[in-house]
Coordinates of C-alpha atoms in Angstrom, one line a residue:
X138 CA 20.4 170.8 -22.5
X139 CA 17.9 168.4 -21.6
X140 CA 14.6 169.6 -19.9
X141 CA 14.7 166.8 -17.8
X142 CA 18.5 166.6 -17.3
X143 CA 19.4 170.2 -16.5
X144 CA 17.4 170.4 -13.2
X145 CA 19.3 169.8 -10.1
X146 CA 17.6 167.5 -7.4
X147 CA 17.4 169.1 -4.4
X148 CA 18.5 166.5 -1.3
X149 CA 15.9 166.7 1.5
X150 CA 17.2 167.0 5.4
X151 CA 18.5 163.3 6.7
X152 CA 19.2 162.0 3.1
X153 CA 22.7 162.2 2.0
X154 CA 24.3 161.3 -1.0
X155 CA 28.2 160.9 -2.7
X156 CA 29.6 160.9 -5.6
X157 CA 32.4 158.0 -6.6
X158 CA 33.3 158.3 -9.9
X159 CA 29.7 156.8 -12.0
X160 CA 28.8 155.2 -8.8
X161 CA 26.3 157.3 -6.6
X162 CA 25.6 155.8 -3.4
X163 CA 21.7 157.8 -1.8
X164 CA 21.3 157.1 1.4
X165 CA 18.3 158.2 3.3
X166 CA 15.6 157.1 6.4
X167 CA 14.4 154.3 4.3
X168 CA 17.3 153.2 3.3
X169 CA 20.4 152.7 0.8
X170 CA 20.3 152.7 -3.0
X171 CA 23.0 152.6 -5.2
X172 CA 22.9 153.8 -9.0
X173 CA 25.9 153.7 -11.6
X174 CA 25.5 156.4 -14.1
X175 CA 25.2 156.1 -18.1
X176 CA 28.3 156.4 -19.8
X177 CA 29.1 159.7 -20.8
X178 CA 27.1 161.4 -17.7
X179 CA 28.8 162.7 -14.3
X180 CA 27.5 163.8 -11.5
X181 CA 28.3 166.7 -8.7
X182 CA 27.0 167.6 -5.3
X183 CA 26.8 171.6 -4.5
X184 CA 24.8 172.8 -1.9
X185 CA 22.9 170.0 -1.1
X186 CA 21.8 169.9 -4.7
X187 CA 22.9 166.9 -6.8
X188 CA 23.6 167.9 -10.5
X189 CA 23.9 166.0 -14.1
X190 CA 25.9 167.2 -16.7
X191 CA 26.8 164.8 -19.8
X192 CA 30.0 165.3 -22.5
X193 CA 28.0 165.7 -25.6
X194 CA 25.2 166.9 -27.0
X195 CA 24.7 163.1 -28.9
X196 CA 21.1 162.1 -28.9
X197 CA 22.2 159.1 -27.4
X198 CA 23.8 161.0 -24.8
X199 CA 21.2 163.7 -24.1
X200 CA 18.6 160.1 -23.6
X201 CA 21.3 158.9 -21.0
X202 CA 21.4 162.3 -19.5
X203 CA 18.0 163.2 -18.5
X204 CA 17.5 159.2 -17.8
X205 CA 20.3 159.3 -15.2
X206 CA 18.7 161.9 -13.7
X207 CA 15.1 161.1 -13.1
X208 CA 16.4 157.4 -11.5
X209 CA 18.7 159.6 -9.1
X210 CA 15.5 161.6 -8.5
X211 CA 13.6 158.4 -7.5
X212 CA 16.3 157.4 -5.7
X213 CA 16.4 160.4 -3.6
X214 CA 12.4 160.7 -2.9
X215 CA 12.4 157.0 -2.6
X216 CA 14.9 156.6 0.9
X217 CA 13.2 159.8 2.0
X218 CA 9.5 158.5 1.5
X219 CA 9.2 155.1 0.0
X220 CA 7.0 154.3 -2.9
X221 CA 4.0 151.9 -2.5
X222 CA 2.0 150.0 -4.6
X223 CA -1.5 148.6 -3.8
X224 CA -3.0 145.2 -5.1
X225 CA -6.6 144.7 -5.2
X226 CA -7.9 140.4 -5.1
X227 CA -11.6 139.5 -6.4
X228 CA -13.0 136.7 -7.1
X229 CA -14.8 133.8 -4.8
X230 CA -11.8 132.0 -2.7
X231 CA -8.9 134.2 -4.1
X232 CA -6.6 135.1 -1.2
X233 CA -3.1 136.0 -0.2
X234 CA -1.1 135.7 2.9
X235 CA 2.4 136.3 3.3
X236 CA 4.2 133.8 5.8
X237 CA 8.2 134.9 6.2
X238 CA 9.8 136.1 3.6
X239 CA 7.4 134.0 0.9
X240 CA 3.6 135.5 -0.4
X241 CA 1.2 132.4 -1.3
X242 CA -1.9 133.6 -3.2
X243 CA -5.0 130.9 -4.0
X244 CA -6.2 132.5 -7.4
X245 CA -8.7 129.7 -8.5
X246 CA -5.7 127.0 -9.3
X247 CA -5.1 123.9 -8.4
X248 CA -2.2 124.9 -6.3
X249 CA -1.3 128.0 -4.4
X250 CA 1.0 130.2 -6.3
X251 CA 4.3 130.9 -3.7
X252 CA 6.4 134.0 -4.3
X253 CA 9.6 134.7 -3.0
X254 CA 9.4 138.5 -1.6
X255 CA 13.0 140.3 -2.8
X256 CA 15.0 142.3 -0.1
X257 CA 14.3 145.7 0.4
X258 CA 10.8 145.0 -0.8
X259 CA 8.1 144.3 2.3
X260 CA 4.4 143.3 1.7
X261 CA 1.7 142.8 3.9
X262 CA -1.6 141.9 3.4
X263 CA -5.0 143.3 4.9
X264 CA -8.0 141.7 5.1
X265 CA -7.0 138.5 2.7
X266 CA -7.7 140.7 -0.5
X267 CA -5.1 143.7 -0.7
X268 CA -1.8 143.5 -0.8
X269 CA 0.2 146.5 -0.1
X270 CA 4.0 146.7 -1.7
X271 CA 6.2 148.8 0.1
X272 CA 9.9 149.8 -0.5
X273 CA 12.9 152.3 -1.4
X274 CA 13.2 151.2 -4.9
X275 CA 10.7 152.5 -7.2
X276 CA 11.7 149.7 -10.1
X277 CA 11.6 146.8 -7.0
X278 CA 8.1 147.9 -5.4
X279 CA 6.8 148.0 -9.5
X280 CA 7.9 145.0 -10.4
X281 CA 7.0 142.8 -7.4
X282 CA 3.2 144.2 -7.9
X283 CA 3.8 143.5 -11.7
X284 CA 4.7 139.9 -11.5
X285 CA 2.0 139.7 -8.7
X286 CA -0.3 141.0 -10.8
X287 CA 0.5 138.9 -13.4
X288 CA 0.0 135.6 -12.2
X289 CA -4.3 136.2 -12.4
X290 CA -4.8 139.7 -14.2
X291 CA -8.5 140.7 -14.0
X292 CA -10.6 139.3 -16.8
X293 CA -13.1 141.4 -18.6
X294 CA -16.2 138.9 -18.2
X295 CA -17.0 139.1 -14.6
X296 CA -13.7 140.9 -13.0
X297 CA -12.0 138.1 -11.2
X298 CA -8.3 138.4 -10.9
X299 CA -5.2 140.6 -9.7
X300 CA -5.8 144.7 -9.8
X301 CA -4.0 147.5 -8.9
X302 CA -6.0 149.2 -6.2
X303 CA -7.9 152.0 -8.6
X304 CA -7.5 150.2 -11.8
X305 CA -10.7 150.2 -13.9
X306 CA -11.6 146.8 -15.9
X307 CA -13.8 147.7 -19.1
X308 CA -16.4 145.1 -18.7
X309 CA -17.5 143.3 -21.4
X310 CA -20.7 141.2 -22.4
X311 CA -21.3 137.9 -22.2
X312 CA -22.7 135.7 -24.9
X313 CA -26.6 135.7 -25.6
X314 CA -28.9 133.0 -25.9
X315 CA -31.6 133.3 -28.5

Protein backbone atom coordinates (compact mmCIF):
# COMPACT_ATOMS: atom_id res chain seq x y z
CA UNK A 1 0.00 0.00 0.00
CA UNK A 2 0.94 3.37 -0.42
CA UNK A 3 2.24 5.40 2.72
CA UNK A 4 0.48 8.20 1.63
CA UNK A 5 -2.59 6.44 0.19
CA UNK A 6 -3.47 4.04 3.12
CA UNK A 7 -4.27 6.69 5.65
CA UNK A 8 -7.83 7.64 6.14
CA UNK A 9 -8.64 11.45 6.40
CA UNK A 10 -10.44 12.07 9.31
CA UNK A 11 -13.59 14.75 8.47
CA UNK A 12 -13.52 17.49 11.14
CA UNK A 13 -17.12 18.55 12.87
CA UNK A 14 -19.31 20.92 10.27
CA UNK A 15 -17.47 19.43 7.11
CA UNK A 16 -19.26 16.78 5.30
CA UNK A 17 -18.40 14.92 2.47
CA UNK A 18 -20.14 12.12 -0.27
CA UNK A 19 -19.17 9.86 -2.31
CA UNK A 20 -20.79 9.62 -6.22
CA UNK A 21 -19.09 7.21 -8.04
CA UNK A 22 -15.29 9.11 -8.86
CA UNK A 23 -16.98 12.34 -8.05
CA UNK A 24 -16.41 13.47 -4.30
CA UNK A 25 -18.26 16.57 -3.50
CA UNK A 26 -16.38 18.25 0.37
CA UNK A 27 -18.29 20.61 1.64
CA UNK A 28 -17.30 22.59 4.67
CA UNK A 29 -17.57 26.37 6.56
CA UNK A 30 -15.49 27.75 3.76
CA UNK A 31 -17.06 26.34 1.30
CA UNK A 32 -17.62 23.61 -1.57
CA UNK A 33 -14.96 21.65 -3.57
CA UNK A 34 -15.43 19.13 -5.81
CA UNK A 35 -12.66 16.39 -6.87
CA UNK A 36 -13.08 13.48 -9.55
CA UNK A 37 -10.78 10.64 -8.57
CA UNK A 38 -7.89 9.07 -10.76
CA UNK A 39 -8.94 6.14 -12.65
CA UNK A 40 -8.52 3.08 -11.02
CA UNK A 41 -9.03 4.74 -7.32
CA UNK A 42 -12.48 4.68 -5.22
CA UNK A 43 -13.37 6.11 -2.36
CA UNK A 44 -15.52 5.25 0.91
CA UNK A 45 -16.88 7.08 3.89
CA UNK A 46 -16.88 5.05 7.44
CA UNK A 47 -17.15 6.80 10.48
CA UNK A 48 -16.61 10.07 9.51
CA UNK A 49 -13.32 8.87 7.96
CA UNK A 50 -12.96 9.18 4.23
CA UNK A 51 -10.77 6.20 2.75
CA UNK A 52 -8.82 5.43 -0.69
CA UNK A 53 -8.35 2.20 -1.87
CA UNK A 54 -7.08 1.58 -5.65
CA UNK A 55 -7.53 -1.92 -7.97
CA UNK A 56 -3.89 -2.59 -8.47
CA UNK A 57 -0.77 -2.57 -7.19
CA UNK A 58 0.55 -0.73 -10.87
CA UNK A 59 3.02 1.93 -10.23
CA UNK A 60 0.90 4.03 -12.18
CA UNK A 61 -1.83 3.14 -9.98
CA UNK A 62 -0.16 3.31 -6.57
CA UNK A 63 1.03 7.35 -7.93
CA UNK A 64 -2.84 7.87 -8.61
CA UNK A 65 -3.59 6.47 -5.29
CA UNK A 66 -1.77 8.33 -2.77
CA UNK A 67 -2.23 11.48 -5.27
CA UNK A 68 -6.01 11.19 -4.88
CA UNK A 69 -5.60 11.19 -1.51
CA UNK A 70 -3.54 14.04 -0.35
CA UNK A 71 -5.95 16.55 -2.90
CA UNK A 72 -9.03 15.03 -0.87
CA UNK A 73 -6.97 15.87 2.21
CA UNK A 74 -6.54 19.51 1.04
CA UNK A 75 -9.80 19.54 0.18
CA UNK A 76 -10.99 18.64 3.54
CA UNK A 77 -8.54 21.10 5.64
CA UNK A 78 -9.14 23.65 2.97
CA UNK A 79 -13.31 24.27 3.54
CA UNK A 80 -12.59 23.73 7.23
CA UNK A 81 -9.67 26.44 7.45
CA UNK A 82 -8.78 27.95 4.16
CA UNK A 83 -5.26 28.27 2.89
CA UNK A 84 -3.64 31.72 2.49
CA UNK A 85 -0.90 32.99 0.71
CA UNK A 86 0.96 36.32 1.53
CA UNK A 87 2.63 38.65 -1.18
CA UNK A 88 5.24 41.00 -0.22
CA UNK A 89 5.75 44.56 -2.84
CA UNK A 90 9.22 46.60 -2.78
CA UNK A 91 10.52 48.81 -4.76
CA UNK A 92 9.88 52.84 -5.00
CA UNK A 93 6.13 53.46 -6.49
CA UNK A 94 5.21 49.65 -6.65
CA UNK A 95 1.59 49.24 -5.38
CA UNK A 96 -1.53 47.21 -5.60
CA UNK A 97 -5.10 47.87 -4.99
CA UNK A 98 -7.84 45.70 -5.67
CA UNK A 99 -11.08 47.53 -7.01
CA UNK A 100 -14.17 44.72 -7.52
CA UNK A 101 -13.44 41.76 -8.56
CA UNK A 102 -10.01 43.11 -10.61
CA UNK A 103 -6.22 43.60 -8.73
CA UNK A 104 -4.16 46.49 -10.52
CA UNK A 105 -0.55 46.52 -9.47
CA UNK A 106 1.98 49.61 -10.63
CA UNK A 107 5.33 47.54 -10.75
CA UNK A 108 7.67 50.11 -12.45
CA UNK A 109 5.78 49.83 -16.14
CA UNK A 110 4.47 51.92 -18.23
CA UNK A 111 1.01 50.74 -17.55
CA UNK A 112 -0.66 49.17 -14.56
CA UNK A 113 -0.89 45.48 -14.76
CA UNK A 114 -4.91 44.47 -14.19
CA UNK A 115 -5.76 40.98 -12.93
CA UNK A 116 -8.86 39.41 -13.04
CA UNK A 117 -9.37 37.76 -9.36
CA UNK A 118 -10.93 33.95 -10.00
CA UNK A 119 -14.08 32.92 -7.89
CA UNK A 120 -13.59 31.34 -4.73
CA UNK A 121 -10.26 33.18 -4.50
CA UNK A 122 -10.53 36.72 -2.41
CA UNK A 123 -7.59 39.22 -2.02
CA UNK A 124 -7.08 42.15 -0.16
CA UNK A 125 -4.50 44.36 0.11
CA UNK A 126 -2.89 46.19 3.39
CA UNK A 127 -1.07 49.00 3.40
CA UNK A 128 -0.45 49.30 -0.64
CA UNK A 129 2.47 46.66 -0.35
CA UNK A 130 1.01 43.14 0.81
CA UNK A 131 -1.31 41.29 -0.66
CA UNK A 132 -2.98 38.57 1.16
CA UNK A 133 -4.64 35.54 -1.04
CA UNK A 134 -7.26 33.76 0.62
CA UNK A 135 -9.45 30.81 -0.40
CA UNK A 136 -10.75 27.00 -0.17
CA UNK A 137 -8.70 25.74 -2.88
CA UNK A 138 -5.14 25.11 -2.15
CA UNK A 139 -4.20 24.87 -6.20
CA UNK A 140 -6.49 28.35 -6.70
CA UNK A 141 -4.94 30.44 -3.68
CA UNK A 142 -1.23 29.04 -5.18
CA UNK A 143 -1.67 29.93 -8.42
CA UNK A 144 -3.25 33.41 -8.12
CA UNK A 145 0.01 34.34 -5.81
CA UNK A 146 2.08 32.58 -8.60
CA UNK A 147 0.98 34.41 -11.55
CA UNK A 148 0.91 37.54 -9.20
CA UNK A 149 4.19 36.87 -8.42
CA UNK A 150 5.25 36.46 -11.63
CA UNK A 151 4.38 39.57 -13.36
CA UNK A 152 7.73 41.45 -11.27
CA UNK A 153 9.70 38.55 -9.35
CA UNK A 154 12.29 40.09 -7.10
CA UNK A 155 15.55 40.78 -8.72
CA UNK A 156 18.82 39.95 -7.05
CA UNK A 157 20.62 43.53 -7.58
CA UNK A 158 18.68 45.70 -5.27
CA UNK A 159 15.40 43.52 -4.32
CA UNK A 160 12.70 45.24 -6.18
CA UNK A 161 9.76 43.12 -7.26
CA UNK A 162 6.94 40.48 -6.19
CA UNK A 163 7.85 38.21 -2.88
CA UNK A 164 6.13 35.78 -0.99
CA UNK A 165 5.95 37.26 2.46
CA UNK A 166 9.21 35.29 4.12
CA UNK A 167 10.93 34.56 0.94
CA UNK A 168 14.68 35.35 1.07
CA UNK A 169 16.43 36.95 -2.21
CA UNK A 170 20.24 36.04 -2.29
CA UNK A 171 21.62 39.34 -3.07
CA UNK A 172 24.12 39.73 -5.39
CA UNK A 173 26.96 42.39 -6.25
CA UNK A 174 26.88 44.96 -8.37
CA UNK A 175 29.59 45.82 -10.91
CA UNK A 176 32.85 47.64 -9.74
CA UNK A 177 34.48 50.57 -11.01
CA UNK A 178 38.26 50.57 -11.12
Amino acid sequence: MSRVGKLPISLPPKVKASVDGQRVVVEGPKGKLTFDLPRRTAATIEDGQIKVTRASDEPEVRALHGLGRAILNNMVKGVHEGYVRRLEIHGVGFKAAVQGEKITMNLGYSHPIVYPIPAGVSVKVEENTKVVIEGADKQAVGLVASELRGFYPAEPYKGKGVRYAGERIVRKEGKTVQ
